[in-house]
Coordinates of C-alpha atoms and ligand atoms in Angstrom, one line a residue:
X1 CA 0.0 0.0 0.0
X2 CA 1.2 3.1 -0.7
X3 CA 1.4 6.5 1.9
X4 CA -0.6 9.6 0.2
X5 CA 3.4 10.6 -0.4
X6 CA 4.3 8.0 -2.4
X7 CA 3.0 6.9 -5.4
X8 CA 2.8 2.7 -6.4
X9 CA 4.9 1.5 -9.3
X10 CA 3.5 -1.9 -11.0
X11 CA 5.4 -3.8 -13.6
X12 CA 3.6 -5.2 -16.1
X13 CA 3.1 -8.7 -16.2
X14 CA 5.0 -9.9 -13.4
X15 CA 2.7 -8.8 -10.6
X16 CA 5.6 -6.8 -9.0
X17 CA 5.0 -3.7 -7.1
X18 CA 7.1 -0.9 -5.2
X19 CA 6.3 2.5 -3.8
X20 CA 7.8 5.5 -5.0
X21 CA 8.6 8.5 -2.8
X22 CA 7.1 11.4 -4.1
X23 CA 10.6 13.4 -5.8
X24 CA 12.2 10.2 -6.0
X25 CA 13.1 8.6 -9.1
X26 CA 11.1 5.3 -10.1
X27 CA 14.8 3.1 -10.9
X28 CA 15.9 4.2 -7.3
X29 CA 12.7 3.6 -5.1
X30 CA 12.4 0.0 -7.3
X31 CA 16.2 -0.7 -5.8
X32 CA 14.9 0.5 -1.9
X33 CA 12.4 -1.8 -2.4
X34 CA 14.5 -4.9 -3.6
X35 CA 13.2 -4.7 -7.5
X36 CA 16.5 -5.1 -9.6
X37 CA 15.9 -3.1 -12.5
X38 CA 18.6 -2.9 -14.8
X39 CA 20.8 0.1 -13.9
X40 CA 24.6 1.3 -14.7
X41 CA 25.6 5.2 -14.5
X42 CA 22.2 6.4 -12.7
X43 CA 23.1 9.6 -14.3
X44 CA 20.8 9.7 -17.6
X45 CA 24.0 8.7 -19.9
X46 CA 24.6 4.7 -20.6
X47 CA 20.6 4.4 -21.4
X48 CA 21.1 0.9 -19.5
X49 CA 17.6 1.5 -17.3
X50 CA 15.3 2.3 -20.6
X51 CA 11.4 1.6 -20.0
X52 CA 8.1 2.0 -21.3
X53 CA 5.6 4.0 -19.3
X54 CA 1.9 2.4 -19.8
X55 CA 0.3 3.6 -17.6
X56 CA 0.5 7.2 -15.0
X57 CA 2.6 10.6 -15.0
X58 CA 6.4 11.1 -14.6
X59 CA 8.5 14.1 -14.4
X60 CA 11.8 13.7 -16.6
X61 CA 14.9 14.9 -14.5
X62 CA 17.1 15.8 -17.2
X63 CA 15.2 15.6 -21.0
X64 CA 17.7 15.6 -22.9
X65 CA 19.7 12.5 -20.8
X66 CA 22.2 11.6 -23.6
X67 CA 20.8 7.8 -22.4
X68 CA 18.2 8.0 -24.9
X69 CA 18.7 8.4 -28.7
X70 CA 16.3 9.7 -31.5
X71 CA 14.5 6.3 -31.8
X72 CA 14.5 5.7 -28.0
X73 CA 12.3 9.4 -27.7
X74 CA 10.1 8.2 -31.4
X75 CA 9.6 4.9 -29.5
X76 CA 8.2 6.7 -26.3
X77 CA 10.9 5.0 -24.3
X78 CA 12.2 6.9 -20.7
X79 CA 14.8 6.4 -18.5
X80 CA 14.2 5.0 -14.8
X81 CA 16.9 6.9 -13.7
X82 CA 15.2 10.3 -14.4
X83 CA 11.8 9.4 -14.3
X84 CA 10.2 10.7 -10.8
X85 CA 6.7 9.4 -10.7
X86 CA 3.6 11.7 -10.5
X87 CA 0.7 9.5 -10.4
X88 CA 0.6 5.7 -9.5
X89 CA 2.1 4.2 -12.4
X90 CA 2.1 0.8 -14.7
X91 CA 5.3 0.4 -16.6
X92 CA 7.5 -1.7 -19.2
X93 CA 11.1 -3.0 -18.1
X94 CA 13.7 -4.9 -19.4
X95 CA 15.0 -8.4 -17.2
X96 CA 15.2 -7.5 -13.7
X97 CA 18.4 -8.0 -12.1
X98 CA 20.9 -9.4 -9.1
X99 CA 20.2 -6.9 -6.4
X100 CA 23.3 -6.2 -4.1
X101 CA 22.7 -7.0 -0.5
X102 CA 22.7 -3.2 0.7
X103 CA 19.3 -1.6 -0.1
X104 CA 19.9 2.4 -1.1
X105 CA 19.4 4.9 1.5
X106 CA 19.4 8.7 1.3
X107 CA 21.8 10.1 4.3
X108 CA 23.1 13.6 5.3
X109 CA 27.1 13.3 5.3
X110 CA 29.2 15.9 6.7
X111 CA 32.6 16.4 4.9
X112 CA 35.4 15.5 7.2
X113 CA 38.9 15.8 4.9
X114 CA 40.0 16.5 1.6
X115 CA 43.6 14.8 1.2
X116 CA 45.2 15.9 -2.6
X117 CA 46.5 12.8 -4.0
X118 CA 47.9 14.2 -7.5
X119 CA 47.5 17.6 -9.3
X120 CA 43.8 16.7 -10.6
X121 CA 42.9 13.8 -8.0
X122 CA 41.7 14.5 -4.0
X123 CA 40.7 11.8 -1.3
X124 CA 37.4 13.8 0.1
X125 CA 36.1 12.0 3.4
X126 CA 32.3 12.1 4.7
X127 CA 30.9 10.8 7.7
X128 CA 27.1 9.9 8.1
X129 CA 25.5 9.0 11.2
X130 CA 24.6 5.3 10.5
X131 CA 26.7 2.7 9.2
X132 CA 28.2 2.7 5.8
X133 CA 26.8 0.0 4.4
X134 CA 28.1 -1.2 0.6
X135 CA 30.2 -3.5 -0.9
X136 CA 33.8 -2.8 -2.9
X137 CA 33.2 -1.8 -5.7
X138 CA 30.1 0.3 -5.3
X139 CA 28.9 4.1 -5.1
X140 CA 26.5 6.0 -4.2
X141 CA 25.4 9.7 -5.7
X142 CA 26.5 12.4 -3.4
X143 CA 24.1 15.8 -4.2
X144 CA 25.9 18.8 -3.5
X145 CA 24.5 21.4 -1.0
X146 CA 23.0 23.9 -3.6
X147 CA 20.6 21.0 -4.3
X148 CA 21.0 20.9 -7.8
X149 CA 24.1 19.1 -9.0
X150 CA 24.4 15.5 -8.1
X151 CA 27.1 13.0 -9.1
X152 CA 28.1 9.3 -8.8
X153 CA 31.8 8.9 -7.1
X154 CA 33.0 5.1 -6.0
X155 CA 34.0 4.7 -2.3
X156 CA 37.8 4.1 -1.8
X157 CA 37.4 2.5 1.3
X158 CA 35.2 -0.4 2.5
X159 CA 31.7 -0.9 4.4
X160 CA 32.3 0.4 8.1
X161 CA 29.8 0.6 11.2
X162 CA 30.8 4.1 12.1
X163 CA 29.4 5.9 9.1
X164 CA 32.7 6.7 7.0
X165 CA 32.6 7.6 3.4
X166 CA 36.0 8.3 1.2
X167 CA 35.9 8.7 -2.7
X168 CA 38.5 9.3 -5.0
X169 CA 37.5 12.2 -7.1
X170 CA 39.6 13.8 -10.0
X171 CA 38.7 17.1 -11.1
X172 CA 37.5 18.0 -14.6
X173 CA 37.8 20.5 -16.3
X174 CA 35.1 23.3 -15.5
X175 CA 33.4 20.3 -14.3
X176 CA 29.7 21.6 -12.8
X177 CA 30.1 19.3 -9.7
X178 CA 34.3 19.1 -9.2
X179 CA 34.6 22.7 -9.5
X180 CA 32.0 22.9 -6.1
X181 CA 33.7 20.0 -4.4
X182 CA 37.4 21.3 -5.5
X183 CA 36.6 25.0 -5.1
X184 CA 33.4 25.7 -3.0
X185 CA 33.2 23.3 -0.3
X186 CA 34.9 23.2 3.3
X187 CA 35.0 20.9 5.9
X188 CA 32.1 20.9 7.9
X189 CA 29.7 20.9 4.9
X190 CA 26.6 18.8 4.7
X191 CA 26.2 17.3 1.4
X192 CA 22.9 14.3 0.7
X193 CA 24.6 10.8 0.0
X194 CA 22.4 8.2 -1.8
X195 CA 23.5 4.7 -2.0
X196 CA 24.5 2.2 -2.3
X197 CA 24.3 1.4 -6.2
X198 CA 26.4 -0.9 -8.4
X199 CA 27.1 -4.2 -10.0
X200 CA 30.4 -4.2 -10.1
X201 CA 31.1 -5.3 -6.5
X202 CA 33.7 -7.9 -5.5
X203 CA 32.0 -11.4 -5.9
X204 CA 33.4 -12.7 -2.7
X205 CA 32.8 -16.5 -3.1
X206 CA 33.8 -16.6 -6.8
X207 CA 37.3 -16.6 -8.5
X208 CA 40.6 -15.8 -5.9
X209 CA 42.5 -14.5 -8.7
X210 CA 41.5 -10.8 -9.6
X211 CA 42.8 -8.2 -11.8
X212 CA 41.5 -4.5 -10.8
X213 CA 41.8 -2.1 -13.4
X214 CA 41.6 1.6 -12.3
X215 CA 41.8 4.2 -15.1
X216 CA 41.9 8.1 -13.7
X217 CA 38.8 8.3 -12.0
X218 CA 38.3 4.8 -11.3
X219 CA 41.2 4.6 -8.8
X220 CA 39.1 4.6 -5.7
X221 CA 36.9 1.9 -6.6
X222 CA 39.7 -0.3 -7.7
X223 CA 41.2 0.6 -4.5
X224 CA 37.8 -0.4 -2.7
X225 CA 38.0 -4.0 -4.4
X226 CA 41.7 -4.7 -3.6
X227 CA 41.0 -3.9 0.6
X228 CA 37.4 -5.9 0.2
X229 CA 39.4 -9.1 -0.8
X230 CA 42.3 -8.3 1.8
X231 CA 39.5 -7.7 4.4
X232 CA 38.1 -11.7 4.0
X233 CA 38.4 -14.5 6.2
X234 CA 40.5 -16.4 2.8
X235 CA 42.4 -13.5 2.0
X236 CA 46.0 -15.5 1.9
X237 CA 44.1 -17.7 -1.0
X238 CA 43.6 -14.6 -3.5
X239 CA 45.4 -12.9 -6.2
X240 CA 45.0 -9.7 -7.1
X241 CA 46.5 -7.6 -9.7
X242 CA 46.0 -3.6 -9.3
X243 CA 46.1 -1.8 -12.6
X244 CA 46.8 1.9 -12.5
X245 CA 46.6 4.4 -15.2
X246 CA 47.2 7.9 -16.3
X247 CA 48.2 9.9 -19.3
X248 CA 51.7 11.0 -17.7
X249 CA 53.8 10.0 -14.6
X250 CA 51.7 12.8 -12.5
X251 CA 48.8 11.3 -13.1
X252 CA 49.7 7.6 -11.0
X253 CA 49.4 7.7 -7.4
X254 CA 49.0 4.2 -5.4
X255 CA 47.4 4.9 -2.2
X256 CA 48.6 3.7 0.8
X257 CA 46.6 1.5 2.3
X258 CA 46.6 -0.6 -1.3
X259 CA 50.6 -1.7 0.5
X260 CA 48.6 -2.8 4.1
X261 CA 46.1 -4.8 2.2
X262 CA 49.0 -6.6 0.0
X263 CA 50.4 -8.3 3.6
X264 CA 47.2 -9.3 4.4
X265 CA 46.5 -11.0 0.4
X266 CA 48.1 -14.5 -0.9
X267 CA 49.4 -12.2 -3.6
X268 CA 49.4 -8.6 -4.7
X269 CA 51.0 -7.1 -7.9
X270 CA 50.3 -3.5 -8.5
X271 CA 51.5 -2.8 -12.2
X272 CA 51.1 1.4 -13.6
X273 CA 50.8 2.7 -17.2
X274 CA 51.5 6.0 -18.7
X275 CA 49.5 6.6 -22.2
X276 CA 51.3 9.9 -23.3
X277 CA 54.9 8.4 -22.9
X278 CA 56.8 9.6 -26.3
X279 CA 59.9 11.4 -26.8
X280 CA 59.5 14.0 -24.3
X281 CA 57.8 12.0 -21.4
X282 CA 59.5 9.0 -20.1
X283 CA 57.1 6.2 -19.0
X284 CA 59.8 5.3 -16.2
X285 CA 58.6 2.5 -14.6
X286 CA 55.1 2.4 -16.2
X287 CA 54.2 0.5 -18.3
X288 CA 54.1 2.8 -21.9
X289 CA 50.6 2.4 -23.7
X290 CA 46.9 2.4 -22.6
X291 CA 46.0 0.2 -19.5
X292 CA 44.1 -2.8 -21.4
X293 CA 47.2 -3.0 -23.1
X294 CA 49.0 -3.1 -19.9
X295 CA 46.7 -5.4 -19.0
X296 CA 47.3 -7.9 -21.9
X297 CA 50.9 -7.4 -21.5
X298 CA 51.5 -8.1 -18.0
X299 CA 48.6 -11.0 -17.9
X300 CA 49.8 -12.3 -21.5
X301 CA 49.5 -16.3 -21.3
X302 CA 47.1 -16.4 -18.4
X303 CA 44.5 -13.3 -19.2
X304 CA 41.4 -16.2 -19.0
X305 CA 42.2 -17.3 -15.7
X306 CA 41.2 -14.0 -14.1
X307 CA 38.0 -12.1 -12.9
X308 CA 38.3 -8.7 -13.7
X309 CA 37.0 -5.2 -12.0
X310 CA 37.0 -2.0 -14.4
X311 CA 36.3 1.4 -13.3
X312 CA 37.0 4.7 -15.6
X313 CA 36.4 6.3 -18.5
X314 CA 34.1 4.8 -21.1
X315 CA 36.7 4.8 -23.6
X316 CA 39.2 2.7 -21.1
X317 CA 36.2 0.3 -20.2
X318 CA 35.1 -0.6 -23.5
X319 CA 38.7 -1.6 -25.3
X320 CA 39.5 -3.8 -21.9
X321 CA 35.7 -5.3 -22.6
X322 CA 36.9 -5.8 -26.3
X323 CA 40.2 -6.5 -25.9
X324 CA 39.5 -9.5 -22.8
X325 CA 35.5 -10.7 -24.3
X326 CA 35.7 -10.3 -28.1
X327 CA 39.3 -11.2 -28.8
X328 CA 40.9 -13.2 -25.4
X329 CA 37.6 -15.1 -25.1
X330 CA 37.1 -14.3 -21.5
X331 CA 33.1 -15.0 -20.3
X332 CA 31.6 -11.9 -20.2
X333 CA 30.3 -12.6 -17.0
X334 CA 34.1 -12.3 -15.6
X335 CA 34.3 -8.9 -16.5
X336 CA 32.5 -6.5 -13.6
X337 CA 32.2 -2.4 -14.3
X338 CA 29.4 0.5 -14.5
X339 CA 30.3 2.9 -17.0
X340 CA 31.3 5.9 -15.8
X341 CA 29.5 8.1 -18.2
Ligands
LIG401 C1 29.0 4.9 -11.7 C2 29.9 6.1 -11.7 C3 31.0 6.2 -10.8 C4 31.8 7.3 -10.8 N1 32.9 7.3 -9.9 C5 33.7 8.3 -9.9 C6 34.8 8.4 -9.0 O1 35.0 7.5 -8.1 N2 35.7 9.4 -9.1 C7 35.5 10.4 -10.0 O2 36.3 11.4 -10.1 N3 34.5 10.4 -10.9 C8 33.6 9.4 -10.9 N4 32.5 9.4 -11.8 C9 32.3 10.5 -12.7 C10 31.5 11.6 -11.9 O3 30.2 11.2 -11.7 C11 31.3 12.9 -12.7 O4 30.8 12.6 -14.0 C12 32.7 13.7 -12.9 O5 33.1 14.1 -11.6 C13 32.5 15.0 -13.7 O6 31.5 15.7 -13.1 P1 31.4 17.3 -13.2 O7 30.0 17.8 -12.8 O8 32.6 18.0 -12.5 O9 31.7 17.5 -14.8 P2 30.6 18.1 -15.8 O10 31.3 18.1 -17.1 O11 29.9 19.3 -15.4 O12 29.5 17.0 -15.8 C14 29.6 15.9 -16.7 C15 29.1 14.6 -16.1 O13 27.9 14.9 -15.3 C16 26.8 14.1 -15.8 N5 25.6 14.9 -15.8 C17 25.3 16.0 -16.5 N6 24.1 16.5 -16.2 C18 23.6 15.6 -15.2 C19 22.4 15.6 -14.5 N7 21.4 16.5 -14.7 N8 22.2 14.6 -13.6 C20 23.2 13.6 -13.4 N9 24.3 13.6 -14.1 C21 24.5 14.6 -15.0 C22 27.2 13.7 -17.2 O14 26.6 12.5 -17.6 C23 28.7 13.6 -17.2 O15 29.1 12.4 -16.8 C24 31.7 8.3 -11.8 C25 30.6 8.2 -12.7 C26 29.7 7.2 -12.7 C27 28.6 7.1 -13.6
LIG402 S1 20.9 6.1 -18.1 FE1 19.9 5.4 -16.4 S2 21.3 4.0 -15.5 FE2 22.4 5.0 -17.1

């Protein structure tokens, strides 16, 4: 039954209802209520949580989502993501699903520290009141305290029962949100954290040899992954190889507790690559190329025995899903990431 806030979401055919929050979005209040809707960015961009509205009224976060392409919008197809129901609603999805065990919750977070890691790339710390409940691997969208700009950033760190949040974040350019949390905010600001969201969390009871491949931005959650498998009960029994990436030597910065979770791990390789290595930068002792090629370099011989984590740009995701599914034959079900789009 739904409250006169909320309004109830049925999915057609499969006799599956949720409530929806009234200014929540219909793919996140289908999560909170253990629905497993397809899902990736949760940002309007990879067009991974497309659906048909038969039924009811929705308001569209963000029209012009770059999720949804000219036949999508002919077609009358939305995106769960953006879509904040209005009325009660009957709708059209794709397959459900695995839900992670952490349902999503919406949390104030106060920001503790911001610790600069490279020129472009800052540890920022929250704490929340409750526990911190996610698994490596995951994020959660932090909204910014003007209440309009809202992101998704990958914890760094691991679940914890006093409430602490770290992310990796690397600034862009003019970026809408970075420029706020570079520039704008101080410690002792209250910022809204929703989460946890995410496939690509560390499959604890599946394959002990891992390779984590962290391009720019998708440090942290690498880092996440490597201290989930040194946190478990059968740690000594895994291998895990940590990929780092950047376009020059300033860009590659392994964090320290990456070193503490490598005593704790059977095994622990951490190999870096430099794309922009040429005649006037040296890759040193990076490895000179892009990471997947890293990657098929440093795994050459052995690249189907692994389970692999990705996080980081789209471009970096897709060749290592090319190079590894498409031409090293790996199962595709080996291969975890949410495109970072
Ligand atoms: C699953 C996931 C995990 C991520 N993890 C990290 C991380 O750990 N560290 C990190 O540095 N970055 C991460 N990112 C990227 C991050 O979310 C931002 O895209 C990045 O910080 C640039 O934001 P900006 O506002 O500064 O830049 P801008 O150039 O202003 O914004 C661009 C980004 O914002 C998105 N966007 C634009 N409008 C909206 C809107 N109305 N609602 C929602 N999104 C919108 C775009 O899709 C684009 O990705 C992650 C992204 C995703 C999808
Ligand atoms: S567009 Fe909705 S999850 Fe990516």
């Amino acid at each position: 039954m739904a409250t006169p806030t909320e309004h109830l979401v049925s999915v057609d055919g499969s006799g599956v209802r949720f409530p929806c929050a009234e200014g929540d979005t219909l793919l996140r209040a289908a999560l909170r209520g253990g629905v497993g809707l397809g899902y990736e960015c949760n940002s309007g961009s990879c067009g991974s949580c497309r659906y048909e509205l038969l039924e009811g009224e929705v308001y569209d976060r963000r029209p012009d989502a770059p999720g949804l392409s000219a036949r999508d919008r002919r077609k009358g197809r939305r995106l769960a993501c953006q879509s904040e129901p209005l009325t009660d609603c009957r709708v059209k999805v794709g397959p459900t699903t695995e839900v992670a065990t952490h349902r999503p919750i919406r949390q104030a977070a106060e920001l503790r520290s911001v610790t600069p890691l490279t020129h472009d790339m800052s540890e920022f710390v929250f704490a929340a009141d409750t526990h911190a409940g996610f698994r490596p691997g995951q994020y959660a969208m932090i909204m910014l305290p003007d209440g309009q700009v809202e992101r998704a950033y990958s914890m760094s760190n691991i679940g914890n029962c006093y409430g602490e949040w770290k992310f990796v974040i690397k600034r862009t350019p003019d970026g809408q949100a970075t420029s706020i949390l570079f520039d704008k905010l101080e410690v002792g600001a209250t910022v809204v954290l929703d989460g946890p969201y995410g496939h690509a969390f560390l499959r604890d009871r599946e394959n002990q040899n891992i390779a984590c491949v962290g391009g720019g931005s998708g440090l942290g959650a690498m880092v996440s992954i490597v201290l989930g498998a040194a946190a478990l009960p059968d740690a000594g029994a895994w291998t895990v190889h940590l990929f780092c990436g950047g376009r020059t030597e300033r860009d590659i910065h392994v964090p320290e507790p990456v070193a503490i979770a490598g005593r704790r791990l059977g095994a622990l390789h951490v190999h870096t690559a430099v794309s922009d290595a040429g005649p006037d930068t040296v890759a040193g002792p990076h490895f000179a190329g892009f990471l997947h090629d890293a990657v098929l370099d440093r795994l050459a011989g052995s690249l189907t025995d692994f389970t692999y984590y990705a996080a980081g740009p789209p471009a970096m995701t897709d060749a290592l899903a090319r190079a590894l599914v498409l031409d090293a034959g790996l199962e595709a079900d080996r291969l975890h990431f949410d495109r970072f789009c």
